[in-house]
């Protein structure tokens, strides 16, 4: 039996990839993210209070482009989602609309 030495695949990291969060360099948050690039984490809230939301950019060759990873922790449990960039933009617009409604401001496009 002869052993074949396959060269390690060359990994190109996007500019937004954070070396300390990259799935190529550190254990992934979840096993299915092992081969994905991950950007810097952004946190909102506290896990002991009402809840914690963590977001970061992820991508892999199979996904066809960057996505936004969202992890949510609250008293009721944990959830996560991977949003395409248009879905993430839509979520941002929904959140802006909710904030505007609470503060009494009109949102563009409202009648």
Coordinates of C-alpha atoms in Angstrom, one line a residue:
X1 CA 0.0 0.0 0.0
X2 CA 1.4 3.4 -0.9
X3 CA 0.5 6.6 0.9
X4 CA -0.5 9.6 -1.1
X5 CA 0.1 13.0 0.3
X6 CA -2.6 15.4 -0.8
X7 CA -1.6 19.0 -0.6
X8 CA -3.6 21.0 1.9
X9 CA -6.2 23.2 0.1
X10 CA -5.2 26.8 -0.1
X11 CA -7.7 28.9 1.9
X12 CA -8.4 32.5 0.9
X13 CA -9.8 34.6 3.6
X14 CA -12.2 37.5 2.8
X15 CA -11.1 40.9 4.1
X16 CA -13.9 40.8 6.7
X17 CA -12.7 37.5 8.2
X18 CA -11.6 37.8 11.8
X19 CA -8.6 35.4 12.4
X20 CA -9.6 34.9 16.0
X21 CA -13.2 33.8 14.9
X22 CA -12.4 32.0 11.7
X23 CA -13.7 28.5 11.4
X24 CA -10.4 27.5 9.8
X25 CA -8.4 28.5 12.8
X26 CA -10.6 27.9 15.9
X27 CA -13.2 25.3 16.9
X28 CA -16.6 26.4 15.4
X29 CA -19.6 27.6 17.5
X30 CA -21.5 24.7 15.9
X31 CA -20.2 21.7 14.1
X32 CA -21.7 22.6 10.7
X33 CA -19.7 25.8 10.6
X34 CA -16.3 24.1 10.6
X35 CA -15.3 25.2 7.1
X36 CA -16.8 28.7 7.1
X37 CA -15.2 32.1 7.6
X38 CA -16.5 34.1 10.4
X39 CA -16.2 37.8 11.0
X40 CA -16.0 39.7 14.3
X41 CA -18.8 39.1 16.7
X42 CA -21.3 41.9 17.6
X43 CA -23.2 41.4 20.9
X44 CA -26.4 43.1 22.1
X45 CA -27.9 42.6 25.5
X46 CA -26.9 40.4 28.4
X47 CA -27.5 36.7 28.8
X48 CA -28.7 37.0 32.4
X49 CA -31.2 39.8 31.6
X50 CA -33.9 39.6 28.9
X51 CA -31.6 38.0 26.3
X52 CA -28.5 38.2 24.2
X53 CA -28.1 38.5 20.4
X54 CA -24.8 37.7 18.7
X55 CA -24.2 38.4 15.0
X56 CA -21.3 37.8 12.7
X57 CA -20.5 37.3 9.0
X58 CA -20.1 33.8 7.7
X59 CA -19.5 32.3 4.4
X60 CA -18.3 29.1 2.7
X61 CA -17.8 28.1 -0.9
X62 CA -21.1 26.2 -0.8
X63 CA -23.1 29.2 0.2
X64 CA -22.2 31.3 -2.7
X65 CA -21.5 34.5 -0.7
X66 CA -21.4 36.0 2.7
X67 CA -24.3 35.5 5.2
X68 CA -25.1 36.9 8.6
X69 CA -25.1 34.4 11.4
X70 CA -27.5 35.3 14.3
X71 CA -27.6 33.6 17.6
X72 CA -30.2 34.5 20.2
X73 CA -30.3 33.4 23.9
X74 CA -33.1 34.1 26.2
X75 CA -34.9 32.6 29.2
X76 CA -37.1 30.5 26.8
X77 CA -34.1 28.9 25.1
X78 CA -31.6 29.4 22.3
X79 CA -32.1 29.9 18.5
X80 CA -29.9 30.7 15.5
X81 CA -30.3 31.6 11.9
X82 CA -28.2 32.2 8.9
X83 CA -29.5 35.1 6.8
X84 CA -28.6 36.1 3.3
X85 CA -27.5 39.8 3.0
X86 CA -31.0 40.8 1.6
X87 CA -32.7 39.0 4.5
X88 CA -30.4 40.8 7.0
X89 CA -31.2 44.1 5.3
X90 CA -34.9 43.3 5.5
X91 CA -34.6 42.5 9.3
X92 CA -32.8 45.8 9.8
X93 CA -35.6 47.7 8.1
X94 CA -38.2 45.9 10.3
X95 CA -36.2 46.8 13.4
X96 CA -36.0 50.4 12.3
X97 CA -39.7 50.5 11.7
X98 CA -40.4 49.1 15.2
X99 CA -38.0 51.7 16.8
X100 CA -39.7 54.5 14.8
X101 CA -43.1 53.3 15.9
X102 CA -42.1 53.3 19.5
X103 CA -40.5 56.8 19.3
X104 CA -43.4 58.2 17.3
X105 CA -41.3 58.9 14.2
X106 CA -42.6 58.2 10.7
X107 CA -40.8 55.7 8.6
X108 CA -40.2 56.4 4.9
X109 CA -43.0 54.8 2.9
X110 CA -45.6 54.9 5.7
X111 CA -48.9 56.6 4.9

